[in-house]
PDB file of C-alpha atoms and ligand atoms in Angstrom:
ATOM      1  CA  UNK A 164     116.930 -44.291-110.865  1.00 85.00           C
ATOM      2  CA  UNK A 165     114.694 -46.170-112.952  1.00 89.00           C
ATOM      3  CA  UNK A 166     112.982 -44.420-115.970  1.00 91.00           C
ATOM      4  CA  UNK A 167     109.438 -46.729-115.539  1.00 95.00           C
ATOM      5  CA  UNK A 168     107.715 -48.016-112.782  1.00 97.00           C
ATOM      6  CA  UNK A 169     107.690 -51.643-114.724  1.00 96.00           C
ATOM      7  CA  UNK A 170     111.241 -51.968-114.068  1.00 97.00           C
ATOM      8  CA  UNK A 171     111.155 -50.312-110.649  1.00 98.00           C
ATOM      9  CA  UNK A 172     108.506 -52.881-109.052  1.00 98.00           C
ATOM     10  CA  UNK A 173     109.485 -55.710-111.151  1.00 98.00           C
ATOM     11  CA  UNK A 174     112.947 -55.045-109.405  1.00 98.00           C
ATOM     12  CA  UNK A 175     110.921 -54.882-106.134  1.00 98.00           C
ATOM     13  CA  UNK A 176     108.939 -57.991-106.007  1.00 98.00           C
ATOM     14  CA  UNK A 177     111.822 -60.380-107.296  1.00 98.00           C
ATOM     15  CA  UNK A 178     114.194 -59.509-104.494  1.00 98.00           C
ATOM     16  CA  UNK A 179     110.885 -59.374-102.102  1.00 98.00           C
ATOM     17  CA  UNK A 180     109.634 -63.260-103.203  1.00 98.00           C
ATOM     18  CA  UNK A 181     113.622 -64.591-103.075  1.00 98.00           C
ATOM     19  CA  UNK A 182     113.047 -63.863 -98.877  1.00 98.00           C
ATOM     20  CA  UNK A 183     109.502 -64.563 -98.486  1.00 98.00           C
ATOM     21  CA  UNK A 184     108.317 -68.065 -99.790  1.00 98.00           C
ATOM     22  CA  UNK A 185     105.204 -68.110 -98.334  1.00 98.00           C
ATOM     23  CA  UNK A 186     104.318 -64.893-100.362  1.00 98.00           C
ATOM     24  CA  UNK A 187     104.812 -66.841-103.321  1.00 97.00           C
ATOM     25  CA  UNK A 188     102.362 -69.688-101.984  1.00 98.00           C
ATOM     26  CA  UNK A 189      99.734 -66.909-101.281  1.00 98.00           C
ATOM     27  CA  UNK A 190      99.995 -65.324-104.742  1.00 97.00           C
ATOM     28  CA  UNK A 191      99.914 -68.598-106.678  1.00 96.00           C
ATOM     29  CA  UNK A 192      96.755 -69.638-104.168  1.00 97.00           C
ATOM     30  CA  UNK A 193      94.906 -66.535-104.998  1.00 96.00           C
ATOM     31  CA  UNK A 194      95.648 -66.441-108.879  1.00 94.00           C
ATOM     32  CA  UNK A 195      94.049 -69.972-109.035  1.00 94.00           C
ATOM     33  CA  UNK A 196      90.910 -69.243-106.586  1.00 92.00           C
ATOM     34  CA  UNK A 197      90.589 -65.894-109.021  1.00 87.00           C
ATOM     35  CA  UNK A 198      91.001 -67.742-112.414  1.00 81.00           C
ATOM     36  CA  UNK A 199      93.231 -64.338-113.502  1.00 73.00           C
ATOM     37  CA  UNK A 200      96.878 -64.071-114.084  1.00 75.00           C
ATOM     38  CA  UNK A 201      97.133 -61.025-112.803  1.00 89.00           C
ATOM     39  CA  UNK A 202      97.176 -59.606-108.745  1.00 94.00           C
ATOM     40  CA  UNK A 203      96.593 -55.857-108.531  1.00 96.00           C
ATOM     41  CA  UNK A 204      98.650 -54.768-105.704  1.00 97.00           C
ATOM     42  CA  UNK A 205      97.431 -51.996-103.737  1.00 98.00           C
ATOM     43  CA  UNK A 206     100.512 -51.273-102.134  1.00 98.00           C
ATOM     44  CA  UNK A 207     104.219 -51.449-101.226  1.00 98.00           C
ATOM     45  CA  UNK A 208     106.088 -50.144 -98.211  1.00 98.00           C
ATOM     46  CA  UNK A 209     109.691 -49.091 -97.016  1.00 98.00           C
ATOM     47  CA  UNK A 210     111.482 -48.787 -94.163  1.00 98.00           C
ATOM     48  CA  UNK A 211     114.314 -45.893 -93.457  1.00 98.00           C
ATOM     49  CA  UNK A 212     115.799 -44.043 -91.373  1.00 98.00           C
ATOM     50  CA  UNK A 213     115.492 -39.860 -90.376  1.00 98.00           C
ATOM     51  CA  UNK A 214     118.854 -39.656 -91.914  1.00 97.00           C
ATOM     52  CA  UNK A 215     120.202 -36.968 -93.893  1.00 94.00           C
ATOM     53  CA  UNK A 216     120.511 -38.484 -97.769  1.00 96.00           C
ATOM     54  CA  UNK A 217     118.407 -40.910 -96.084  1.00 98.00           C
ATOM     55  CA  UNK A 218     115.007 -40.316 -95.306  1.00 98.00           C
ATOM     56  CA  UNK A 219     111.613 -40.808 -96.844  1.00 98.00           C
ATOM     57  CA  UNK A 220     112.122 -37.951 -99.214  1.00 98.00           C
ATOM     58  CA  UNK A 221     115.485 -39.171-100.527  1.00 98.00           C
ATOM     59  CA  UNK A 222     113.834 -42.621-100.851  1.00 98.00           C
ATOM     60  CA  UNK A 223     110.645 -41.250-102.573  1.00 98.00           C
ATOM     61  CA  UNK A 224     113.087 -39.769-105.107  1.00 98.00           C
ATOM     62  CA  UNK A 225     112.361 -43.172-107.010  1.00 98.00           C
ATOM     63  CA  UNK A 226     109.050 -42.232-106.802  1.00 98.00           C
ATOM     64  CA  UNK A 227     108.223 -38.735-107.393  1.00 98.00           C
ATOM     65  CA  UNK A 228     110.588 -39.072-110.806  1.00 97.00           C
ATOM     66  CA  UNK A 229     107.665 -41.257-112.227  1.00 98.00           C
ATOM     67  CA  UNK A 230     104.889 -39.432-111.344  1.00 98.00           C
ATOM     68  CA  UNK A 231     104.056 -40.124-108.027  1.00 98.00           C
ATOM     69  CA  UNK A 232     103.240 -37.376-106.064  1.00 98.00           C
ATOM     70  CA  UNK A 233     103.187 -37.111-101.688  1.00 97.00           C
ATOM     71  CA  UNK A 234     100.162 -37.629-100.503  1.00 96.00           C
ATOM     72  CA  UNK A 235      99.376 -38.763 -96.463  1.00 95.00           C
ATOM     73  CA  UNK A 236     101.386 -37.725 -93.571  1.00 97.00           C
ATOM     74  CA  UNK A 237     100.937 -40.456 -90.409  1.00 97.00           C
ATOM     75  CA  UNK A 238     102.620 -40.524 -87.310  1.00 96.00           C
ATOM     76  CA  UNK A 239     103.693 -43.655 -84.914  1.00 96.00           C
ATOM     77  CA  UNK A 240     104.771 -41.788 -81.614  1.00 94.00           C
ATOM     78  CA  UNK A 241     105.141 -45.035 -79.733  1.00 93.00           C
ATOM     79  CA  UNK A 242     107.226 -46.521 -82.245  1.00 96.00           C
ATOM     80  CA  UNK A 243     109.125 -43.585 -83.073  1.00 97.00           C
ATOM     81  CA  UNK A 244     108.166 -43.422 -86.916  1.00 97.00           C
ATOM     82  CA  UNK A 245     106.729 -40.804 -88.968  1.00 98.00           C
ATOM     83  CA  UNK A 246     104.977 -41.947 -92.753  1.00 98.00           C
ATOM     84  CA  UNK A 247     104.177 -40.932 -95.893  1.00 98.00           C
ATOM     85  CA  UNK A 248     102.212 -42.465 -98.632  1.00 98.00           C
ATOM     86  CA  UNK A 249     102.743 -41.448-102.359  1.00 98.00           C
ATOM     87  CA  UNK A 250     100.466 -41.844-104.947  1.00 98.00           C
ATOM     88  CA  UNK A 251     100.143 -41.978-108.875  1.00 97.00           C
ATOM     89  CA  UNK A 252      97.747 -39.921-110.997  1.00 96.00           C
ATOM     90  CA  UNK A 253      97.227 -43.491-112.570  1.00 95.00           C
ATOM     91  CA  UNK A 254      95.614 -45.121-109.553  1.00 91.00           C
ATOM     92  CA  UNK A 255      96.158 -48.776-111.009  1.00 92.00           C
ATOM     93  CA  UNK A 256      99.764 -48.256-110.030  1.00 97.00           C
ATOM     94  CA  UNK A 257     100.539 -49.398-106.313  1.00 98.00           C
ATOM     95  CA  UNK A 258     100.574 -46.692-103.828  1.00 98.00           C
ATOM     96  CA  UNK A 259     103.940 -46.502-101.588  1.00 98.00           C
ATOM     97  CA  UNK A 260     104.089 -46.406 -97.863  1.00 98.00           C
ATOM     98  CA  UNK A 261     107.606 -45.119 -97.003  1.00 98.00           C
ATOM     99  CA  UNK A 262     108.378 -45.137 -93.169  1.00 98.00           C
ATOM    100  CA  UNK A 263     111.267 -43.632 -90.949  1.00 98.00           C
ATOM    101  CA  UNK A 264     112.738 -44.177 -87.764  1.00 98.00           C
ATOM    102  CA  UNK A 265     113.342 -41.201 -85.183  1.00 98.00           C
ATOM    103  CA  UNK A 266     116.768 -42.025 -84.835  1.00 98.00           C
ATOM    104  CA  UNK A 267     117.519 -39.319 -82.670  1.00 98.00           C
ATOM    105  CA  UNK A 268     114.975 -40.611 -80.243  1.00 98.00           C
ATOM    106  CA  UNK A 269     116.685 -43.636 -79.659  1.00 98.00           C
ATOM    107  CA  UNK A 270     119.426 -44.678 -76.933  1.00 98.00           C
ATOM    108  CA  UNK A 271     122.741 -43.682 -77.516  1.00 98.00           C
ATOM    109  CA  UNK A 272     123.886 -47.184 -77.816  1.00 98.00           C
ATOM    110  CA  UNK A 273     120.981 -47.761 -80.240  1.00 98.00           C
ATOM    111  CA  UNK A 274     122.455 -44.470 -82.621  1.00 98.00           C
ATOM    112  CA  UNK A 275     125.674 -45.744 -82.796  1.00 98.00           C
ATOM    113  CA  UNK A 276     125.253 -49.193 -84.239  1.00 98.00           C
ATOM    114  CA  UNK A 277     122.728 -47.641 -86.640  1.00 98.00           C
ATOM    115  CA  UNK A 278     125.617 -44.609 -87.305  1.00 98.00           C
ATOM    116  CA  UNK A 279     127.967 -47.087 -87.950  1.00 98.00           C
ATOM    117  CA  UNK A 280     125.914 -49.074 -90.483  1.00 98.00           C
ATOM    118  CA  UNK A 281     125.040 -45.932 -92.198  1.00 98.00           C
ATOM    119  CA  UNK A 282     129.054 -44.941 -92.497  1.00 97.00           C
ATOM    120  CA  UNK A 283     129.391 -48.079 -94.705  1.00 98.00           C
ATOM    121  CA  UNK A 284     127.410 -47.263 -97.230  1.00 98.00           C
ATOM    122  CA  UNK A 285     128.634 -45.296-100.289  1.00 96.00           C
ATOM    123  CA  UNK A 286     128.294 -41.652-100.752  1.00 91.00           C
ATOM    124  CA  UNK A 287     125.528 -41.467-103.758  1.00 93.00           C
ATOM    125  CA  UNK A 288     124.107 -45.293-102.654  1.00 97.00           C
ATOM    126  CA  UNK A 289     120.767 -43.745-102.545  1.00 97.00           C
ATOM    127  CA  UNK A 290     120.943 -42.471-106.745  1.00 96.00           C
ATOM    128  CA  UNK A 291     121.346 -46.031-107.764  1.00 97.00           C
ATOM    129  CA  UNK A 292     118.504 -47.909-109.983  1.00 96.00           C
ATOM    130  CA  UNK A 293     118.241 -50.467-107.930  1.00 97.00           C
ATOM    131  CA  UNK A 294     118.632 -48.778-104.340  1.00 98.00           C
ATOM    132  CA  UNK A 295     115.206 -49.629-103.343  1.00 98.00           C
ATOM    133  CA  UNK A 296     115.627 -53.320-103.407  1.00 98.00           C
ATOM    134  CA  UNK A 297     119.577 -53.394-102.817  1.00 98.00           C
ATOM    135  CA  UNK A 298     119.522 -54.805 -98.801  1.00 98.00           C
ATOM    136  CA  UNK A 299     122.349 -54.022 -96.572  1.00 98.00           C
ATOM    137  CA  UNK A 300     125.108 -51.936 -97.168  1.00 98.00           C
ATOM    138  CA  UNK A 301     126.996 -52.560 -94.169  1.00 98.00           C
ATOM    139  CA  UNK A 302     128.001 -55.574 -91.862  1.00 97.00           C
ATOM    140  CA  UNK A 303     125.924 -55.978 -88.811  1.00 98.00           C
ATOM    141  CA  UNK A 304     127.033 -58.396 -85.789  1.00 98.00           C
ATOM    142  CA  UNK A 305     124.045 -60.403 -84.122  1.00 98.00           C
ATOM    143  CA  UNK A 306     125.039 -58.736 -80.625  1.00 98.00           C
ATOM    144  CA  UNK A 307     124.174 -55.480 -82.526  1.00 98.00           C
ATOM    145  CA  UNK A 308     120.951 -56.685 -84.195  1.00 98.00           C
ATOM    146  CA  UNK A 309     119.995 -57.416 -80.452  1.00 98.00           C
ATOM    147  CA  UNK A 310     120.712 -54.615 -78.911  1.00 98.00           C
ATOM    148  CA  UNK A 311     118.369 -52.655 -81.523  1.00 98.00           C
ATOM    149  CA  UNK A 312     115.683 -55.447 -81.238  1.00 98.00           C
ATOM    150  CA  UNK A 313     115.204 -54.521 -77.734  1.00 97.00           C
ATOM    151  CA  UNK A 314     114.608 -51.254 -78.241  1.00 97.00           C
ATOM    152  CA  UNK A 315     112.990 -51.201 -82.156  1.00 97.00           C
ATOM    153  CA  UNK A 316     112.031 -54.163 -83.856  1.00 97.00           C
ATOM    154  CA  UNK A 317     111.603 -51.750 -86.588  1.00 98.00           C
ATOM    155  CA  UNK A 318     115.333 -50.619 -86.379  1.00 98.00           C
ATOM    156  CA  UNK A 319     116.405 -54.224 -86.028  1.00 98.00           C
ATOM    157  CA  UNK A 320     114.807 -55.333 -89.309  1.00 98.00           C
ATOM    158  CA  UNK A 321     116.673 -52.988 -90.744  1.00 98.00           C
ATOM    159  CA  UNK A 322     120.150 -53.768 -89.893  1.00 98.00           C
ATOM    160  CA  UNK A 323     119.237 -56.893 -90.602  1.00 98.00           C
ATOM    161  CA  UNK A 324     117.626 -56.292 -94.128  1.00 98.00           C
ATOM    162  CA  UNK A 325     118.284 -53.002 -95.521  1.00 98.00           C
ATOM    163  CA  UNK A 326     116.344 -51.264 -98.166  1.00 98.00           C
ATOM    164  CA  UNK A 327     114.104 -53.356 -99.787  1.00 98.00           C
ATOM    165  CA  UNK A 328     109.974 -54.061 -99.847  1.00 98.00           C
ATOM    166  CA  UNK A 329     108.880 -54.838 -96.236  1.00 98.00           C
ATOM    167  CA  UNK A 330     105.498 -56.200 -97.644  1.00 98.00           C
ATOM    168  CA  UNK A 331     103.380 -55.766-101.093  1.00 98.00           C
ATOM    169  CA  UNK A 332      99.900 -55.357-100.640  1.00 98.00           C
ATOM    170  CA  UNK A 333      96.727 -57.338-102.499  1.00 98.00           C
ATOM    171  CA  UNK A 334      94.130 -55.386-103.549  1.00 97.00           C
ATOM    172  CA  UNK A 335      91.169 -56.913-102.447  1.00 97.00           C
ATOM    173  CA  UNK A 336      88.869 -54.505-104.499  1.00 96.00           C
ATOM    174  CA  UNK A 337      90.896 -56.006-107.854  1.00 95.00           C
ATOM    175  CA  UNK A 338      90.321 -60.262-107.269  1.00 95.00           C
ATOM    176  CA  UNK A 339      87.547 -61.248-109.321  1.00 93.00           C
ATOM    177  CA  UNK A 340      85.871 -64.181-107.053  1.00 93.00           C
ATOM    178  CA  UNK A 341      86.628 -62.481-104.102  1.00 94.00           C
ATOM    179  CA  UNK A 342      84.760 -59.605-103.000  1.00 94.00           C
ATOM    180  CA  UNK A 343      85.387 -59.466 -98.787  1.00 97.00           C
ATOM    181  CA  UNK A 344      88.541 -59.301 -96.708  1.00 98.00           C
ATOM    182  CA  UNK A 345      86.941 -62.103 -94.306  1.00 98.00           C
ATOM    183  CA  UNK A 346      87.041 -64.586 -97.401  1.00 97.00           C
ATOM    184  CA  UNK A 347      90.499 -64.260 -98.170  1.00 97.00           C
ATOM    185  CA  UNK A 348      91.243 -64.773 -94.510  1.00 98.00           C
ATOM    186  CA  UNK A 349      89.291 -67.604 -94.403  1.00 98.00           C
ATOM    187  CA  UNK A 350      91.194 -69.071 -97.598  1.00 97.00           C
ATOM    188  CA  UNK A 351      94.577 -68.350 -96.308  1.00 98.00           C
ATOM    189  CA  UNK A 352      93.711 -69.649 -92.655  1.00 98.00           C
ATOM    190  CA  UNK A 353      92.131 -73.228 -94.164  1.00 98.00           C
ATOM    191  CA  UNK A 354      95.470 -73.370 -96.237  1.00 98.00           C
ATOM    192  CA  UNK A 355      97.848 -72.627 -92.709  1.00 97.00           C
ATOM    193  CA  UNK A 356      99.215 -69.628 -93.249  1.00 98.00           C
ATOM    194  CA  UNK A 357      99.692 -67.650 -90.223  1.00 97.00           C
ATOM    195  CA  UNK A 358      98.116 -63.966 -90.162  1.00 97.00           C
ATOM    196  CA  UNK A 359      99.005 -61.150 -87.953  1.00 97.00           C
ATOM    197  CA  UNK A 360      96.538 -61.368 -85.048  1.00 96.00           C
ATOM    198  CA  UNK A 361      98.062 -58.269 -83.171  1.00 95.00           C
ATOM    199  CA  UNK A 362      94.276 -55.933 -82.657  1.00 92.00           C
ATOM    200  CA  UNK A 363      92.381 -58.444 -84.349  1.00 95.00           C
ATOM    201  CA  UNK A 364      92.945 -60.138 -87.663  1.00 97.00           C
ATOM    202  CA  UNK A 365      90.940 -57.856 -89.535  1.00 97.00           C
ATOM    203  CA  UNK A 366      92.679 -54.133 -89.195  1.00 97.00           C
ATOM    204  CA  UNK A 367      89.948 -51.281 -89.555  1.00 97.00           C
ATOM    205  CA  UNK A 368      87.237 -51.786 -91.385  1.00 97.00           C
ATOM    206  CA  UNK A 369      83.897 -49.907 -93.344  1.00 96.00           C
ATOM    207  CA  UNK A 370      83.796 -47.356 -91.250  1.00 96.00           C
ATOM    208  CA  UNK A 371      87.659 -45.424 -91.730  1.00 96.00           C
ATOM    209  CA  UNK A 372      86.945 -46.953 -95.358  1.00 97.00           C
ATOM    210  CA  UNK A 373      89.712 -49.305 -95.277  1.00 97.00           C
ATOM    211  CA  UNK A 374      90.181 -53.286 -93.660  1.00 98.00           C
ATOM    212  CA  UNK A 375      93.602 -54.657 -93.892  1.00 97.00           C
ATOM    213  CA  UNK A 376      94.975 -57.998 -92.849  1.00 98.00           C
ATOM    214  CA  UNK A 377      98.540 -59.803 -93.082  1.00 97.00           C
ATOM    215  CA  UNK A 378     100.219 -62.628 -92.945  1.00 97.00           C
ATOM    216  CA  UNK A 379     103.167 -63.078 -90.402  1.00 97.00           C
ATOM    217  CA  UNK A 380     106.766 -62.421 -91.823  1.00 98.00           C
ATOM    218  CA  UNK A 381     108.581 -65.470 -92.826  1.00 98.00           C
ATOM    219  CA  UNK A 382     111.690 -66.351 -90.964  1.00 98.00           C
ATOM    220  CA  UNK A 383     114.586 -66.554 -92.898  1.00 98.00           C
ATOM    221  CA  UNK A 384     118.729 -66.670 -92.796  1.00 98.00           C
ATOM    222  CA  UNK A 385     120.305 -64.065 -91.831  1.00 98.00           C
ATOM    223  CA  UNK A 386     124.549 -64.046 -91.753  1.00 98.00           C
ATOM    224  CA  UNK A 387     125.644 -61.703 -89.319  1.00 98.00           C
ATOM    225  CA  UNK A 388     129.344 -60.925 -88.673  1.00 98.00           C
ATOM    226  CA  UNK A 389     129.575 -63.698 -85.901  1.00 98.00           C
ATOM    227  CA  UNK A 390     126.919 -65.861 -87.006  1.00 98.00           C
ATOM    228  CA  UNK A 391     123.558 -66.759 -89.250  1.00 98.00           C
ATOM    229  CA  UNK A 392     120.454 -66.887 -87.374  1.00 97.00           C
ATOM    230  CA  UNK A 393     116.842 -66.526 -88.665  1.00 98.00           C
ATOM    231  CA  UNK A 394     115.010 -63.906 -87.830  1.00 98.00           C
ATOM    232  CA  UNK A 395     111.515 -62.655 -89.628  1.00 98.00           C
ATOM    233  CA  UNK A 396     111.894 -61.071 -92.792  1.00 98.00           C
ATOM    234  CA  UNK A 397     108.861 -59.413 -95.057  1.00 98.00           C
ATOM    235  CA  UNK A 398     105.133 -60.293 -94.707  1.00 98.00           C
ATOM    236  CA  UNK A 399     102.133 -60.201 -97.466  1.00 98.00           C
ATOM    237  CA  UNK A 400      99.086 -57.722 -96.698  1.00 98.00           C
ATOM    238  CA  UNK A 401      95.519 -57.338 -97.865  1.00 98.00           C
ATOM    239  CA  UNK A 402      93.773 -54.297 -98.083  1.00 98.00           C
ATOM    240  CA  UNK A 403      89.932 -53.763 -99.236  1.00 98.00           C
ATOM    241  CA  UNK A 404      89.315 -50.177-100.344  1.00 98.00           C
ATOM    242  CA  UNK A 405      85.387 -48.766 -99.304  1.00 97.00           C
ATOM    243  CA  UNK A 406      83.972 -45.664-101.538  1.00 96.00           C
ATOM    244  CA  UNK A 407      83.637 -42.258 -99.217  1.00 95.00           C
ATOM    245  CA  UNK A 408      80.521 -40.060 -99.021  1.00 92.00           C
ATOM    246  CA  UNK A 409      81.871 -38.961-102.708  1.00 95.00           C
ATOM    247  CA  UNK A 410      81.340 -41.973-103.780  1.00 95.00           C
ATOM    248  CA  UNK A 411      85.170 -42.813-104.438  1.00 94.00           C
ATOM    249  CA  UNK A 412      87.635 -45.077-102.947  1.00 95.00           C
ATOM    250  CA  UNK A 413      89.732 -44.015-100.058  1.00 96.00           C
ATOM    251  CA  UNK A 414      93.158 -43.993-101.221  1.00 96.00           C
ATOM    252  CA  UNK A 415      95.003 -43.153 -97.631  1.00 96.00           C
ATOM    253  CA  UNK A 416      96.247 -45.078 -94.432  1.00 95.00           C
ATOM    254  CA  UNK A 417      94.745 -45.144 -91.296  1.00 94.00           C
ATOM    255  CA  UNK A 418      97.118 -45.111 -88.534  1.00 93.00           C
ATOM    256  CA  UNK A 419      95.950 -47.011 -86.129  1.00 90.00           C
ATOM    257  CA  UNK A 420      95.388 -49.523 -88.404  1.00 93.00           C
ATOM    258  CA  UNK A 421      99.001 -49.901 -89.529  1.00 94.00           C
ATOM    259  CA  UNK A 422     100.660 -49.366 -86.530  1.00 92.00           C
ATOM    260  CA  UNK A 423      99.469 -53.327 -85.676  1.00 94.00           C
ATOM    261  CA  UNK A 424     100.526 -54.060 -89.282  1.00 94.00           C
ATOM    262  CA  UNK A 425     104.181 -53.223 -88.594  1.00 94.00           C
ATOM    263  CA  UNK A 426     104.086 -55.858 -85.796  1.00 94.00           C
ATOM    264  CA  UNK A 427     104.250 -58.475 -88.614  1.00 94.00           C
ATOM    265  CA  UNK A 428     107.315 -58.346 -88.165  1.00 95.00           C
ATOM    266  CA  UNK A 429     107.607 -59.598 -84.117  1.00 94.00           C
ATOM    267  CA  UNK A 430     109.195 -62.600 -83.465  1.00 84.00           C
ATOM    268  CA  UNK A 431     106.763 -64.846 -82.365  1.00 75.00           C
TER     269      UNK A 431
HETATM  270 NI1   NI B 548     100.858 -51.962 -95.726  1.00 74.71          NI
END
């Protein structure tokens, strides 16, 4: 595991920006409308499985060695995921969404591709510094991949993809000559990128103290046993933070909220 967080999302956002050009576009776009070099992100977030040596406490491992400490719990009953979000004492460090799939809910078909992925992998995988952004560990054929895509897009992305950032987060609350959600919308809609539409563009809003928008996952190359096809791979997300009745930021999720969010990921 990594001993700093430096290294840890550094290690992130490189393997995230070498399969999602268009989040590259976005963050050059917004450091020149902001005149600042750097983008506070406001979070990351992870996909897994229920898995034993698996799951979002084996992931948040990574985490919780730095500092970070388990914060909200969120449920996804209709797409068979439960969440939790970590946070750091120092609050300028991006929180982490980690995510896993109810494996056991799925279709017996659908638990043995995803047990047969798993039995690749190597024993202590998980212990390695550079786990979090280290993709498949297994060999996937495009038969299989759509077999799980009717059932979970979630679980399909996965074989496809492995463990690595599913989408960073601007901070709204951080640009400098942007203050709303809308106007970054507006920026990123004049200059043709496509944003997730799925329950409006805009995702909450002022009154669960947090709006969230994204753009729609890029589609890139993926080689599968029997072939390479493209299919979507990670997406870039805005969030804008409002105070509570304490006056301070809300630092959770809302669920409803993010359950659209992990449509970013649809084929469309
Ligand atoms: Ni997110």
């Amino acid at each position: 595991m990594h001993t700093n967080t430096t290294d840890l999302f550094t290690g992130l956002w490189l393997d995230y920006l070498a399969i999602t050009p268009s989040a590259k576009k976005v963050h050059a776009l917004l450091q020149q409308h902001d005149g600042q070099a750097t983008i506070v992100n406001d979070h990351i977030a992870l996909r897994t499985v229920n898995l034993p040596g698996l799951n979002v406490a084996s992931l948040a491992q990574h985490f919780t060695a730095l500092g970070y400490v388990q914060s909200g719990e969120y449920d996804f009953a209709s797409k068979k995921l439960d969440a939790w979000h970590y946070q750091h004492p120092d609050l300028t460090l991006p929180k982490v969404f980690i995510s896993e799939l109810r494996v056991n809910e799925l279709s017996s078909a659908a638990q043995t591709i995803i047990q047969k992925m798993i039995a690749q992998m190597l024993p202590d995988a998980v212990q390695a510094d550079d786990f979090l952004y280290s993709g498949t560990h297994w060999q996937v054929s495009s038969q299989d991949y759509q077999t799980l895509l009717q059932e979970s897009e979630y679980a399909a992305w996965l074989s496809a993809w492995g463990f690595r950032a599913n989408h960073f987060t601007v901070s709204i609350n951080h640009l400098h000559t942007f203050s709303e959600l809308t106007d970054v919308n507006d920026l990123l809609l004049a200059n043709d990128f496509r944003l997730n539409t799925a329950g409006g563009i805009i995702k909450g809003g002022a009154e669960v103290c947090l709006a969230q928008s994204s753009t729609m996952a890029d589609s890139m190359p993926v080689a599968f046993t029997d072939q390479t096809i493209a299919i979507p791979s990670c997406f870039y997300e805005f969030a804008q933070r409002y105070a509570m009745g304490n006056g301070e930021l809300y630092q959770g999720f809302v669920a409803a909220s993010a359950d659209k969010i992990f449509e970013s990921t649809n084929v469309t």
